[in-house]
mmCIF file of C-alpha atoms in Angstrom:
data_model
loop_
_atom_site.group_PDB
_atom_site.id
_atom_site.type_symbol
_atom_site.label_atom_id
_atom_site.label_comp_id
_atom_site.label_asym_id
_atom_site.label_seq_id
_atom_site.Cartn_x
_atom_site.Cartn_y
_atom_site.Cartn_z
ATOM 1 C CA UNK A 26 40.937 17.018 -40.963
ATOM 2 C CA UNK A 27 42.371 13.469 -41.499
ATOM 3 C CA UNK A 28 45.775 14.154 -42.896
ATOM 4 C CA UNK A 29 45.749 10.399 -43.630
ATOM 5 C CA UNK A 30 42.937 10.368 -45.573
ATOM 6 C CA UNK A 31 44.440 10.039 -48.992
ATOM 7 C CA UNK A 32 42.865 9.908 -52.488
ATOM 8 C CA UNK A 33 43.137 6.215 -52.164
ATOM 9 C CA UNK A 34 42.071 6.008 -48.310
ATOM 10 C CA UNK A 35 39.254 7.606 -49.089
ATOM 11 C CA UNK A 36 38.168 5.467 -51.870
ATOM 12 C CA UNK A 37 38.771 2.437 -49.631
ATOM 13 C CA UNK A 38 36.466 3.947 -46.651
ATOM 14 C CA UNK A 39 34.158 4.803 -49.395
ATOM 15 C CA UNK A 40 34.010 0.868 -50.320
ATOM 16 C CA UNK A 41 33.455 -1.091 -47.292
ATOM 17 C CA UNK A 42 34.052 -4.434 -47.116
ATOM 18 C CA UNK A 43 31.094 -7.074 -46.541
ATOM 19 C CA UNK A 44 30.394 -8.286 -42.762
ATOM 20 C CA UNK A 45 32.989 -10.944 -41.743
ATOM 21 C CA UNK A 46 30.561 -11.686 -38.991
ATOM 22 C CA UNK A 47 27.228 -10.523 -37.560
ATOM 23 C CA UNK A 48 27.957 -9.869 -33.991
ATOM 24 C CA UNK A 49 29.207 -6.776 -32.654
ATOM 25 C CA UNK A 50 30.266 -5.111 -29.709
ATOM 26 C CA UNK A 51 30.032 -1.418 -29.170
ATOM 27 C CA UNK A 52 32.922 -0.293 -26.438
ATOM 28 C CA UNK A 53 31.668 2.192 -24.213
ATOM 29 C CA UNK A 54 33.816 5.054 -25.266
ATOM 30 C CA UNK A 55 31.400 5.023 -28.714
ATOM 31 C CA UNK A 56 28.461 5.237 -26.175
ATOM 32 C CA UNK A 57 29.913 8.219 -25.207
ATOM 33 C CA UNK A 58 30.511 9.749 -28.093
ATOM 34 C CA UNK A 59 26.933 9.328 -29.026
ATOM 35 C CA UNK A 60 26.412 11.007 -25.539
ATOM 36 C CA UNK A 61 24.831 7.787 -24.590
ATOM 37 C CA UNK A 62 21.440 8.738 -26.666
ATOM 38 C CA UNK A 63 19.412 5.934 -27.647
ATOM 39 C CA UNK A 64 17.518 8.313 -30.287
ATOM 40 C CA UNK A 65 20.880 9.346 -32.230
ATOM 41 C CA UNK A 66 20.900 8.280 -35.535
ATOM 42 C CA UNK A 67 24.087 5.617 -35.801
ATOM 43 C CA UNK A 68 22.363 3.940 -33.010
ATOM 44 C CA UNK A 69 18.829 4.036 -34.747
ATOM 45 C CA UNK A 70 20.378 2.097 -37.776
ATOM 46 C CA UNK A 71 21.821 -0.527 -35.576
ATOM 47 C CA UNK A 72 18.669 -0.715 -34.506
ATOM 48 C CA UNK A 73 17.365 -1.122 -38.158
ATOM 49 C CA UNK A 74 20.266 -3.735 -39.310
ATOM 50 C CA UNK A 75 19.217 -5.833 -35.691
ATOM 51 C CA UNK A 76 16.131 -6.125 -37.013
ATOM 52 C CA UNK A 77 16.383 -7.106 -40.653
ATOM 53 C CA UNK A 78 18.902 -9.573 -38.852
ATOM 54 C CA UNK A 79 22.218 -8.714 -40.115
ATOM 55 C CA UNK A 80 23.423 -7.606 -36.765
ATOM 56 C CA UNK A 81 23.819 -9.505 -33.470
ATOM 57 C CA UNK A 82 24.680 -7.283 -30.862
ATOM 58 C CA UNK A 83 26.565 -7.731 -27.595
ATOM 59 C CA UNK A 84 26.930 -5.887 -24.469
ATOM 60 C CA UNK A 85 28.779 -6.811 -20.805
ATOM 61 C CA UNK A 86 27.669 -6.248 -17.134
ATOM 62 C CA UNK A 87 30.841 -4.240 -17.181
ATOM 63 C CA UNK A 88 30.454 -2.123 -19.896
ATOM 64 C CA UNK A 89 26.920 -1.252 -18.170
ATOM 65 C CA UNK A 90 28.238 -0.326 -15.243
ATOM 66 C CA UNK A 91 30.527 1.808 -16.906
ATOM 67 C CA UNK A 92 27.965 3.679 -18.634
ATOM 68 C CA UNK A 93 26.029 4.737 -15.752
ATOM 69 C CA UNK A 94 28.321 5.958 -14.325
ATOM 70 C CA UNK A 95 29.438 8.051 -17.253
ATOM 71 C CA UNK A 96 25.614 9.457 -17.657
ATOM 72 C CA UNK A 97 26.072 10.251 -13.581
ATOM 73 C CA UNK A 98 28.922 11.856 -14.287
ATOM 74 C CA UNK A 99 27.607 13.676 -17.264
ATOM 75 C CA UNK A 100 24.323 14.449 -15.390
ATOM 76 C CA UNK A 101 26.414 15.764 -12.562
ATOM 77 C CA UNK A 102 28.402 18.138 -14.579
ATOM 78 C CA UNK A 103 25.395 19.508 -16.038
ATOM 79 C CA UNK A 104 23.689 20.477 -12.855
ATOM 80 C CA UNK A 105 27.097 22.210 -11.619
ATOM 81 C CA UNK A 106 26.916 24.100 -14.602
ATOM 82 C CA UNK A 107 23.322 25.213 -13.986
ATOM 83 C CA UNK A 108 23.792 25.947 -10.381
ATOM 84 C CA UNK A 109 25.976 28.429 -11.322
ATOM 85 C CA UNK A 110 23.640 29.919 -13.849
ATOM 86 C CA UNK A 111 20.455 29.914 -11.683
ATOM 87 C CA UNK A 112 22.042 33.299 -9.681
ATOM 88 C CA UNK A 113 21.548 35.418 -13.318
ATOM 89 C CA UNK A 114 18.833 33.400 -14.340
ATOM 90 C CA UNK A 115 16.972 34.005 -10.360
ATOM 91 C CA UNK A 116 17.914 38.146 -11.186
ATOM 92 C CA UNK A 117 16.519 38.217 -14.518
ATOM 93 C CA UNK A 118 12.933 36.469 -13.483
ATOM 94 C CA UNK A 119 12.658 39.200 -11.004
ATOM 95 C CA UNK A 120 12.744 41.753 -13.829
ATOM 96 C CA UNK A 121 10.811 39.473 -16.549
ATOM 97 C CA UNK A 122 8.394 36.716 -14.803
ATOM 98 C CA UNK A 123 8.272 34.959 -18.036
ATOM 99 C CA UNK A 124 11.355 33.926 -18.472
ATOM 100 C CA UNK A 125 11.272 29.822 -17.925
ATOM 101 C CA UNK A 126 12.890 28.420 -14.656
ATOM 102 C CA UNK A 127 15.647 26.490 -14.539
ATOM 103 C CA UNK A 128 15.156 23.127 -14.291
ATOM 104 C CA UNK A 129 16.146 21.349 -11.566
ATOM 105 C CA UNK A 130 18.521 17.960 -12.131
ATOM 106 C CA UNK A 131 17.246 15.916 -9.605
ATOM 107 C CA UNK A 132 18.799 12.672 -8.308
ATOM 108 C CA UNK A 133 17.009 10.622 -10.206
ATOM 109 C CA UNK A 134 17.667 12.082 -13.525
ATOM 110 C CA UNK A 135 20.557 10.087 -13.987
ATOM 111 C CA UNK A 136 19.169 6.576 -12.998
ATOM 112 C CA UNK A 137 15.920 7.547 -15.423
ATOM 113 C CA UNK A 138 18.553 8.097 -18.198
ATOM 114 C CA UNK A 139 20.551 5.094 -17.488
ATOM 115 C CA UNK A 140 17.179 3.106 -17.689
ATOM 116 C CA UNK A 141 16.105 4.499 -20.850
ATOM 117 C CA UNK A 142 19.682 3.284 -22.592
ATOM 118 C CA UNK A 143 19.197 -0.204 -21.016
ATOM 119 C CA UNK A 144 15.371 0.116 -22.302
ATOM 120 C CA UNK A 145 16.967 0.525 -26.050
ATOM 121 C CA UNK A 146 19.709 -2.129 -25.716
ATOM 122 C CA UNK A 147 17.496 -4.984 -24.666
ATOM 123 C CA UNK A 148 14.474 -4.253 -27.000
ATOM 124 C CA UNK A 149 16.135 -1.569 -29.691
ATOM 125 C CA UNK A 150 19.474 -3.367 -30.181
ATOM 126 C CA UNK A 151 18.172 -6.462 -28.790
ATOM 127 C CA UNK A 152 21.691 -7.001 -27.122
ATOM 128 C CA UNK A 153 22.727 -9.987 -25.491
ATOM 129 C CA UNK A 154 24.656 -9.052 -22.062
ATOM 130 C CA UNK A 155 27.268 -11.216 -20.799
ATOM 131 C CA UNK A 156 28.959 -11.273 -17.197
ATOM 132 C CA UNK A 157 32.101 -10.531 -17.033
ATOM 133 C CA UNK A 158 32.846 -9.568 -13.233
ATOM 134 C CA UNK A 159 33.458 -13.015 -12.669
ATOM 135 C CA UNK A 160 37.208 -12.632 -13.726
ATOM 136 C CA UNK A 161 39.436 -13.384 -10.431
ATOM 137 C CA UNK A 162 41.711 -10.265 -9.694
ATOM 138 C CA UNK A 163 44.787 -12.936 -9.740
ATOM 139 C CA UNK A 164 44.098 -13.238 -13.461
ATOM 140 C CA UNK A 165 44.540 -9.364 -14.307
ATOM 141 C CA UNK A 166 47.983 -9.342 -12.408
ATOM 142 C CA UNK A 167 49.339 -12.736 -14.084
ATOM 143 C CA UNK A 168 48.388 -10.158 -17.534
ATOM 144 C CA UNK A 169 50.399 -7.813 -15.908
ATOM 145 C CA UNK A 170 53.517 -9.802 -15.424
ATOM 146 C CA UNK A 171 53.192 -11.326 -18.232
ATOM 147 C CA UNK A 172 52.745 -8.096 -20.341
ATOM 148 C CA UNK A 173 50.099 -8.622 -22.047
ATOM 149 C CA UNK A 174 47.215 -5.870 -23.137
ATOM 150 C CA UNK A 175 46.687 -3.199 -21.480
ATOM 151 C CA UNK A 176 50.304 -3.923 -20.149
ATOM 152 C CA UNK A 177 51.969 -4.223 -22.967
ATOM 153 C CA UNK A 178 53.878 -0.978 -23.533
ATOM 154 C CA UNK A 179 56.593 0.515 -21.475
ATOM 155 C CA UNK A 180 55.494 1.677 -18.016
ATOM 156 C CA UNK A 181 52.310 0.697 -18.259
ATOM 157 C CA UNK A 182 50.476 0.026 -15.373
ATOM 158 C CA UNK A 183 46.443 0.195 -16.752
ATOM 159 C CA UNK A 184 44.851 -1.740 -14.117
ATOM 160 C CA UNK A 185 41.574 0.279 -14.465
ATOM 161 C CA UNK A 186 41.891 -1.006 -18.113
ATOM 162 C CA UNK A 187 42.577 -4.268 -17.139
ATOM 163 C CA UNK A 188 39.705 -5.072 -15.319
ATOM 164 C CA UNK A 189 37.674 -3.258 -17.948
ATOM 165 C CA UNK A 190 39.489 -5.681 -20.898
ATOM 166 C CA UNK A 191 37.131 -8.574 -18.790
ATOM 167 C CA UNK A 192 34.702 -7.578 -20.938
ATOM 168 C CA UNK A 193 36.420 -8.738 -23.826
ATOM 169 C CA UNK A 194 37.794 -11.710 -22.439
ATOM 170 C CA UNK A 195 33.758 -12.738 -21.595
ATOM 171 C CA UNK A 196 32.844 -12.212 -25.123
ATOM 172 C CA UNK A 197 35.714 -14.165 -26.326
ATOM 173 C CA UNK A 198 34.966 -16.432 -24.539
ATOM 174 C CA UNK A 199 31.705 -16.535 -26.169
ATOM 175 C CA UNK A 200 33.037 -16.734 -29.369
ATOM 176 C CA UNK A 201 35.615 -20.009 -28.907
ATOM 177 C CA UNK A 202 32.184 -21.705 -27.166
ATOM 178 C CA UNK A 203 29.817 -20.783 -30.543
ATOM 179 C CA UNK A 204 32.801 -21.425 -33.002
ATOM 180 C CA UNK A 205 32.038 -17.455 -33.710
ATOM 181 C CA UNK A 206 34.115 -14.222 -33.751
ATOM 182 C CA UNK A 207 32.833 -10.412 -33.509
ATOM 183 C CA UNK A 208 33.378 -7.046 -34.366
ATOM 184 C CA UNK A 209 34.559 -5.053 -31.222
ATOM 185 C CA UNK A 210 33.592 -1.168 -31.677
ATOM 186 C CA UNK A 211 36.173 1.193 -30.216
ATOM 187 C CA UNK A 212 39.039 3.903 -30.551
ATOM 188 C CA UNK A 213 40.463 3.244 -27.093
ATOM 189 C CA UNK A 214 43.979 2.086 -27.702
ATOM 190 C CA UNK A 215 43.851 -0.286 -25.009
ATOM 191 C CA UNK A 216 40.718 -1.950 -26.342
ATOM 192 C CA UNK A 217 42.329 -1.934 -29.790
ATOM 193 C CA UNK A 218 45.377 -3.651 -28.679
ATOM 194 C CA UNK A 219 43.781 -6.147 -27.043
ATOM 195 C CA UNK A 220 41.353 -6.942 -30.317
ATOM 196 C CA UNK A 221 43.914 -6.605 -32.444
ATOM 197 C CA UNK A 222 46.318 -9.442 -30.518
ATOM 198 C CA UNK A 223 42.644 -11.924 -30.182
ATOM 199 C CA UNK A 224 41.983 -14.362 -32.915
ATOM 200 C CA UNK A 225 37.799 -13.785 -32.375
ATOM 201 C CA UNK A 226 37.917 -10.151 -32.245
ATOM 202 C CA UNK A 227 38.061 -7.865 -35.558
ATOM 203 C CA UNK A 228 38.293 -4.163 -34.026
ATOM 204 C CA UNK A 229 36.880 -1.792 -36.096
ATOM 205 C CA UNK A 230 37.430 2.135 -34.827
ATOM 206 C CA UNK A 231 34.210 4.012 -35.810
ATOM 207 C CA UNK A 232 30.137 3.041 -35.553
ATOM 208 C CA UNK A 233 29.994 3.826 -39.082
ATOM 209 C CA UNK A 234 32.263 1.045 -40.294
ATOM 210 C CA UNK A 235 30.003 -1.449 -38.848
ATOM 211 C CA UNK A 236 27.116 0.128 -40.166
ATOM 212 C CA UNK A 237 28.678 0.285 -43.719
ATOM 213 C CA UNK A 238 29.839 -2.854 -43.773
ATOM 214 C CA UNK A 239 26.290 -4.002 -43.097
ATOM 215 C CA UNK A 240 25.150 -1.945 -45.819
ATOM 216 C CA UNK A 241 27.698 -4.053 -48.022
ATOM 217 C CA UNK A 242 26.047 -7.171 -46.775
ATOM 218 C CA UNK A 243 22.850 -6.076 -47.860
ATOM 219 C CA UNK A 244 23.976 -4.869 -51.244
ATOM 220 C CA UNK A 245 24.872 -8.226 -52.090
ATOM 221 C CA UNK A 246 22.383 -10.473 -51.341
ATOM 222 C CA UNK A 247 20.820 -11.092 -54.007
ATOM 223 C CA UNK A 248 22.600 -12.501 -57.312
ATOM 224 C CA UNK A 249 25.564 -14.210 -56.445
ATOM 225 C CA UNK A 250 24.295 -15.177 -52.861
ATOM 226 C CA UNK A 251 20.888 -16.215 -54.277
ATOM 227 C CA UNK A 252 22.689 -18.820 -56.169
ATOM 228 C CA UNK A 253 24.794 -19.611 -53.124
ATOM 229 C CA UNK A 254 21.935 -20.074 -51.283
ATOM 230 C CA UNK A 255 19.940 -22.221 -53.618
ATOM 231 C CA UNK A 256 22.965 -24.444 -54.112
ATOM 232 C CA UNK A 257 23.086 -25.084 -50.073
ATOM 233 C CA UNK A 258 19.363 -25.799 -50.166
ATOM 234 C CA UNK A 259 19.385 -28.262 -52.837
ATOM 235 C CA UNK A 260 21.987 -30.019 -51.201
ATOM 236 C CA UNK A 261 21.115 -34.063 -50.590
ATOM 237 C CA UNK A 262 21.718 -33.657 -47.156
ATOM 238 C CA UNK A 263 19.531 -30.514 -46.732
ATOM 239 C CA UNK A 264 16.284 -31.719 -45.763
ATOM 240 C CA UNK A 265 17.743 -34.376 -42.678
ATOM 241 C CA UNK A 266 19.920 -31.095 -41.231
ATOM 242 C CA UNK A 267 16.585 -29.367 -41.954
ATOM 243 C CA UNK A 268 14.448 -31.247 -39.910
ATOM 244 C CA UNK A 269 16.676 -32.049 -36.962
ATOM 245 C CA UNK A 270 17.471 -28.152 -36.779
ATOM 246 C CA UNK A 271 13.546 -27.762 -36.208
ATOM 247 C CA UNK A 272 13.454 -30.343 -33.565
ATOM 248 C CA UNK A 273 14.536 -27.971 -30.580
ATOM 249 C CA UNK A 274 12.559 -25.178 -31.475
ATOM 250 C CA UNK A 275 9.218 -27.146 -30.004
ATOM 251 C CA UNK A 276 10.505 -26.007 -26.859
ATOM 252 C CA UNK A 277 9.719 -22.510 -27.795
ATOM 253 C CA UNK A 278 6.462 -22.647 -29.231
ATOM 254 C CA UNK A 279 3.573 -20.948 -27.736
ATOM 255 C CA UNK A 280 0.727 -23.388 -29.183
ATOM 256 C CA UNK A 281 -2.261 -21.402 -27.622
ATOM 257 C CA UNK A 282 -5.722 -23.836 -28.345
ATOM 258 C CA UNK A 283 -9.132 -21.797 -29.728
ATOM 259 C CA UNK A 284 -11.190 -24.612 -30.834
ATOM 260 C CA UNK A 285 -14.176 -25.967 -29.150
ATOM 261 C CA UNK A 286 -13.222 -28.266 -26.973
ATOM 262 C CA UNK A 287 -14.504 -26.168 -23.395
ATOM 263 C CA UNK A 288 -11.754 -25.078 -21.365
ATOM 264 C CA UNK A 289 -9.024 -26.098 -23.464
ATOM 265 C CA UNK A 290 -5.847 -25.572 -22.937
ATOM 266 C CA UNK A 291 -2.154 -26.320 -24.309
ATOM 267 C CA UNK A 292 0.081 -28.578 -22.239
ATOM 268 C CA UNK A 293 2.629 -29.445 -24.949
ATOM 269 C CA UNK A 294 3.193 -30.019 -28.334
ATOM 270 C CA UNK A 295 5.673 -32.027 -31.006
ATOM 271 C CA UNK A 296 6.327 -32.635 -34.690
ATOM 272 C CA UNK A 297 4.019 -34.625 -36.129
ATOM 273 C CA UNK A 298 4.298 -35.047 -39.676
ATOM 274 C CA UNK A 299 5.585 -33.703 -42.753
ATOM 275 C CA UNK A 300 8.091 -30.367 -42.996
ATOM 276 C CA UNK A 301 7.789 -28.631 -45.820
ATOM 277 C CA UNK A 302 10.617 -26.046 -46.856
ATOM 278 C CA UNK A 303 8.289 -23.000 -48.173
ATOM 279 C CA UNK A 304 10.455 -20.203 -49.344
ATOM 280 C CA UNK A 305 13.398 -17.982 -48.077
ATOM 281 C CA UNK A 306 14.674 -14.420 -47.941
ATOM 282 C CA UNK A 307 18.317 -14.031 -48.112
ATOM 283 C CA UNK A 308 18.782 -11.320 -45.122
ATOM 284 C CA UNK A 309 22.471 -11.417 -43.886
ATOM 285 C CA UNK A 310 25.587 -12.593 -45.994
ATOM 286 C CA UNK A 311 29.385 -12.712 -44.538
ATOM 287 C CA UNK A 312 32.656 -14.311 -45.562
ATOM 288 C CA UNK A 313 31.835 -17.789 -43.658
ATOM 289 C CA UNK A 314 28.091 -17.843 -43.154
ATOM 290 C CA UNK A 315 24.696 -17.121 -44.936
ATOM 291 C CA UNK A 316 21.323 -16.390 -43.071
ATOM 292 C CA UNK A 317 18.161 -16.885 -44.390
ATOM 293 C CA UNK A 318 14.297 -15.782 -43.314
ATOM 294 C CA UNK A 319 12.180 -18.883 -44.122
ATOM 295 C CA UNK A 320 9.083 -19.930 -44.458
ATOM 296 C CA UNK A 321 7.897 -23.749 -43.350
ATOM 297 C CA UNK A 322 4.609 -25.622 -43.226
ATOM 298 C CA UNK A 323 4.727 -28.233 -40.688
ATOM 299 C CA UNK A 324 2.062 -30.656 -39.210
ATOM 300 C CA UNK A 325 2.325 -30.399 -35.271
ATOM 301 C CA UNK A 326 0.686 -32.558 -32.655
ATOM 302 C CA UNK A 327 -1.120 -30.660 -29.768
ATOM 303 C CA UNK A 328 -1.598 -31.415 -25.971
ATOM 304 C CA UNK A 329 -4.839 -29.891 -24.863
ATOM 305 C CA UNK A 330 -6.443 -30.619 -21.411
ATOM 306 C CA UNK A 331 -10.275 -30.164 -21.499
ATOM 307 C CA UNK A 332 -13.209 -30.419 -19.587
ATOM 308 C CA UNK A 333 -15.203 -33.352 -20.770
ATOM 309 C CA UNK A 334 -18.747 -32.737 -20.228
ATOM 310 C CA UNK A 335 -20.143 -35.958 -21.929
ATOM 311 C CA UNK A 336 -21.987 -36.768 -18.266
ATOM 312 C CA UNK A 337 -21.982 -33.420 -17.193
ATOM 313 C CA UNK A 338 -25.495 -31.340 -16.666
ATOM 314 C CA UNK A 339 -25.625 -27.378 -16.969
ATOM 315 C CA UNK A 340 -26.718 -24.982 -14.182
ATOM 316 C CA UNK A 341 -28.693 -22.077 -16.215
ATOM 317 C CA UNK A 342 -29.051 -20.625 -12.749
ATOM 318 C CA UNK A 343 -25.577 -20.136 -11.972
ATOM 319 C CA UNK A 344 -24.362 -21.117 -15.172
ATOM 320 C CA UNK A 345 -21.639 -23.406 -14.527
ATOM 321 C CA UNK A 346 -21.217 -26.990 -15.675
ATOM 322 C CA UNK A 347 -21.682 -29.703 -13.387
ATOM 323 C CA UNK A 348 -20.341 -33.029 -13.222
ATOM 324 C CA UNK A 349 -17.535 -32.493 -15.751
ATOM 325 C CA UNK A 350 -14.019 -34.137 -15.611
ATOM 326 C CA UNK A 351 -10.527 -32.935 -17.246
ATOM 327 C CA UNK A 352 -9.596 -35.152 -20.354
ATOM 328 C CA UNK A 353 -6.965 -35.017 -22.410
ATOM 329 C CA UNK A 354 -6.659 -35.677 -26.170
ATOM 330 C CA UNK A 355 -4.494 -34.857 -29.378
ATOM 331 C CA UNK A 356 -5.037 -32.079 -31.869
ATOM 332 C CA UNK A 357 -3.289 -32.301 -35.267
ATOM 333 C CA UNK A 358 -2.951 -29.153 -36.528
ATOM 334 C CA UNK A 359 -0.664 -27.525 -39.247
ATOM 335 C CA UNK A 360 1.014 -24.255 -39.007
ATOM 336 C CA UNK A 361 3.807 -22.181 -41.033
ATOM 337 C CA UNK A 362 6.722 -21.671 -39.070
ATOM 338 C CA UNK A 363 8.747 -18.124 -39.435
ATOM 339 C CA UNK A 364 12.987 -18.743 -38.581
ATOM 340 C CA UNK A 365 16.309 -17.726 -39.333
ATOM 341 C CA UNK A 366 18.139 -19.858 -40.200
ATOM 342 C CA UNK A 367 22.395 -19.131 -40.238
ATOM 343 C CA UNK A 368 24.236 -21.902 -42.586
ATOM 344 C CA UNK A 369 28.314 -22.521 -43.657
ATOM 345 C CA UNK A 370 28.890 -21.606 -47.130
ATOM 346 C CA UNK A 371 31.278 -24.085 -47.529
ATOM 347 C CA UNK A 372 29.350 -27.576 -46.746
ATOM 348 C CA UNK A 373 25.646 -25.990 -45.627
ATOM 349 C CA UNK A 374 25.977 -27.111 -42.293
ATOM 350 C CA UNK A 375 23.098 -25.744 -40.248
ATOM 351 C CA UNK A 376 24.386 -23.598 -37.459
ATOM 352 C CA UNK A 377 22.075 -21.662 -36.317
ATOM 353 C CA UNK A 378 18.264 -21.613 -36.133
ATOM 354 C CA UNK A 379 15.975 -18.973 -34.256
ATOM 355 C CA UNK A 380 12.237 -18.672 -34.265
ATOM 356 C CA UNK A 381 10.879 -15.422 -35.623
ATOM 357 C CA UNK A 382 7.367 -15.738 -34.679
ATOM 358 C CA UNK A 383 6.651 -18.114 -31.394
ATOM 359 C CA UNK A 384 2.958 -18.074 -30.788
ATOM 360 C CA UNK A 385 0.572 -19.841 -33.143
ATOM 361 C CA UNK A 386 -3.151 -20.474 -32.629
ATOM 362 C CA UNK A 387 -4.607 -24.047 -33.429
ATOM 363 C CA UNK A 388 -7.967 -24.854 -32.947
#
């Protein structure tokens, strides 16, 4: 029981607040918690606010490590326990043959686990994983004489902390270099400490204060952030921030050519005309930022290398074209482009833009 949970505590945690940002970090002692299971429900609807793009999760080479070797620890606890069990178990097949074997914990069983969780955080919770093993050891003793997280209370000497607070100082750094801060996940006091002290870090304690403030988010986006958002789209700087947004994305289009031009084949692409803004779904909502889902038509100009068989003569026989030479010429072809699209509430600045859908067919 939470003897702190008063009548008016528990109206607050009944009433989260909205997402101050949409990145998150999940420490590895909720992990374990969860008992590292990609299929437990929390994680599922992290999984669900990732992809309606309210969430923007985070991860660390560290933290990885860490959790295998909690599962191997976890996995080798269990097989100690069955070991012991197998003796009665062995005695009572004798007497009843039907009784299921044990089964055996092998040494893999603990690397296939760990690979399943990875499996979930890079596709389920589509997590982005920074390195933080970079960190010299010098730096974690100038913390320590300096006192600062985890050595910050009397007699503490948490060096195993300390090199496991790297992870935060990675995604920090993250943060100052995207002018962006993030939820940090976690009821280690250490951990806490340290997010409490950072200016990018807002430490939450439990899974499902993330989840419910993303919940909030959603609640309100529609009304008052529909007119928020059609204010920042109407603005007479809009369309310029619009279009030089797009510009970088070419990069990451997959143009792929299925007209009739033989052998034809994609070798790069550009802008080529008009952008039109289409329409937009209001999908994530926080103190500093609105994201959108849009839809925009665009004209695009199309590499495509083809054999030209103008001179060429055809071989029924072996049916191959003779004679033909690789061309090149221009396609114009229009296509609606699927992004999110992350803007300041406060001027509309354009911060962030992501393609939702890469590969288009032109022919």
């Amino acid at each position: 029981m939470d003897r702190d949970a008063t009548p008016e505590n528990r109206k607050k945690q009944a009433e989260p607040l909205p997402l101050e940002t949409r990145h998150a970090f999940l420490d590895t002692q909720v992990f374990r918690k969860l008992r590292h299971n990609p299929a437990n429900r929390a994680l599922k609807l992290v999984a669900e606010q990732v992809e309606a793009h309210r969430l923007v999760m985070h991860t660390t080479d560290i933290t990885l490590q860490e959790i295998s070797r909690q599962i191997a620890e976890d996995v080798e606890q269990s097989r100690v326990a069955l070991a012991k069990a197998r003796k009665d178990l062995d005695r009572w097949r004798h007497t009843v043959p039907d009784i299921a074997p044990m089964p055996d914990l092998g040494s893999d069983t603990a690397a296939s686990l760990f690979a399943a969780f990875r499996k979930a955080s890079t596709h389920e919770w589509r997590a982005e994983e920074h390195r933080a093993t970079a960190r010299p050891a010098a730096d974690v003793f100038a913390d320590y004489f300096a006192r600062r997280p985890p050595f910050d209370t009397a007699g503490s000497k948490e060096f195993p902390d300390a090199f496991a607070l790297q992870a935060l100082q990675a995604l920090e750094a993250w943060c100052a270099a995207n002018g962006e801060t993030m939820y940090v996940v976690t009821k280690d006091a250490a951990v806490l400490r340290y997010a409490t002290a950072s200016k990018l870090l807002h430490p939450l304690e439990t899974i499902e204060e993330l989840l419910g403030a993303a919940e909030s988010s959603a609640d309100g986006e529609d009304g008052d952030a529909e007119a928020l958002a059609d204010a920042l789209l109407n603005l007479p700087e809009f369309d310029y921030r619009f279009e030089q947004a797009l510009e970088p994305l070419i990069e990451g289009l997959e143009i792929v050519y299925v007209g009739d031009l033989p052998d034809g084949e994609t070798t790069g692409a550009s802008f080529g005309g008009t952008i039109h803004f289409v329409d937009y779904q209001i999908v994530s909502r926080t103190s500093r930022r609105i994201g959108l889902l849009v839809n925009s038509d665009v004209e695009i100009d199309v590499d495509v290398a083809f054999e030209n068989r103008r001179y060429a003569a055809y071989d029924r026989e072996d049916d191959v074209w003779i004679g033909g030479e690789w061309d090149t010429t221009v396609v114009k072809a229009a296509i609606t482009l699927e992004l999110y699209l992350e803007m300041e509430v406060t001027n509309g600045e354009i911060v962030k833009t992501d393609l939702i859908r890469n590969e288009y067919h032109v022919g």
